Amino acid sequence: DSGVTQTPKHLITATGQRVTLRCSPRSGDLSVYWYQQSLDQGLQFLIQYYNGEERAKGNILERFSAQQFPDLHSELNLSSLELGDSALYFCASSVGLAGGPYEQYFGPGTRLTVT
Amino acid sequence: AQSVTQLDSHVSVSEGTPVLLRCNYSSSYSPSLFWYVQHPNKGLQLLLKYTSAATLVKGINGFEAEFKKSETSFHLTKPSAHMSDAAEYFCVVSRSGRRALTFGSGTRLQVQP
């Protein structure tokens, strides 16, 4: 158990809908990262937050957004869903930005199926 | 820019024989390198990390990796495979580990009895 929690574990929804994935980082970790794992694209970085602020963006679609709250949990919002958004979404956390290097600890993932 | 290439998409070994999973990296700065493992329907678990302190890195479950700058490689090895090692293995590069991780395409390890 990495200490990173993600809910829900599975999500099935229809095209055009909007969903919210939730992540709680390990205790003490300030940095949260979101990744998408799909069969055709592999594991890709989406976005990073540090202590409530966006720090880096990867291959995140404009239909997707995220935020990190004062209690450090993070939510990834996916809207206008398409079939191709079906994937496993991972959240990871690490200690911080200064110093390092730090390893990232991954949650169990949320499997999103768009029908 | 940074990237990793995992040279084998599938590796099959017999239980008790050595494991070698190959990884080459490209980075414009001194990289942090990691190996993660993903068992079926599970999340990603860190096996080991290289952070410039030592070129031979020991990880969990008997795995180790050697950083070779001249060859830009970070191959993962284990002297004797166990059935429980069957999983997907990812070679990962990052700038100090506090930025986004760049994943290789993965190597699926099969262990035959």
Coordinates of N, CA, C and O in Angstrom, one line a residue, chain B residues 13-17 19 78 80-86 89 109 111:
Chain B
V13 N 11.2 -15.9 -19.4 CA 12.3 -16.7 -18.7 C 11.7 -17.8 -18.0 O 10.5 -17.9 -17.7
S14 N 12.5 -18.8 -17.6 CA 12.1 -19.9 -16.8 C 12.4 -19.5 -15.3 O 13.3 -18.8 -15.0
E15 N 11.5 -20.1 -14.5 CA 11.7 -19.8 -13.0 C 13.1 -20.3 -12.6 O 13.6 -21.3 -13.0
G16 N 13.8 -19.4 -11.9 CA 15.2 -19.8 -11.4 C 16.3 -19.3 -12.3 O 17.4 -19.4 -11.9
T17 N 15.9 -18.8 -13.5 CA 17.0 -18.3 -14.4 C 17.1 -16.8 -14.3 O 16.1 -16.1 -13.8
V19 N 17.1 -12.7 -15.0 CA 16.2 -11.8 -15.7 C 17.1 -10.6 -16.2 O 17.9 -10.1 -15.4
K78 N 17.9 -9.5 -12.4 CA 17.7 -10.3 -11.2 C 18.3 -11.6 -11.4 O 18.1 -12.2 -12.5
S80 N 17.7 -14.6 -10.2 CA 16.9 -15.8 -10.3 C 15.4 -15.4 -10.3 O 14.9 -14.8 -9.3
A81 N 14.7 -15.7 -11.4 CA 13.3 -15.3 -11.5 C 12.4 -16.1 -10.6 O 12.6 -17.4 -10.5
H82 N 11.4 -15.5 -10.1 CA 10.4 -16.2 -9.4 C 9.0 -16.0 -10.1 O 8.8 -15.0 -10.8
M83 N 8.1 -16.9 -9.9 CA 6.8 -16.8 -10.6 C 6.1 -15.5 -10.3 O 5.5 -14.9 -11.1
S84 N 6.3 -15.0 -9.0 CA 5.7 -13.7 -8.6 C 6.3 -12.5 -9.3 O 5.7 -11.4 -9.2
D85 N 7.4 -12.7 -10.1 CA 8.0 -11.5 -10.8 C 7.2 -11.2 -12.1 O 7.5 -10.2 -12.7
A86 N 6.3 -12.1 -12.5 CA 5.6 -11.9 -13.7 C 4.7 -10.6 -13.6 O 3.9 -10.5 -12.7
Y89 N 7.0 -4.1 -16.5 CA 8.1 -3.3 -15.9 C 8.3 -2.1 -16.7 O 8.4 -2.1 -18.0
L109 N 7.1 -9.2 -18.5 CA 7.9 -10.3 -18.1 C 7.0 -11.5 -17.8 O 6.1 -11.4 -17.0
V111 N 7.2 -15.5 -16.6 CA 8.0 -16.5 -15.9 C 7.4 -17.9 -16.1 O 6.3 -18.1 -15.6

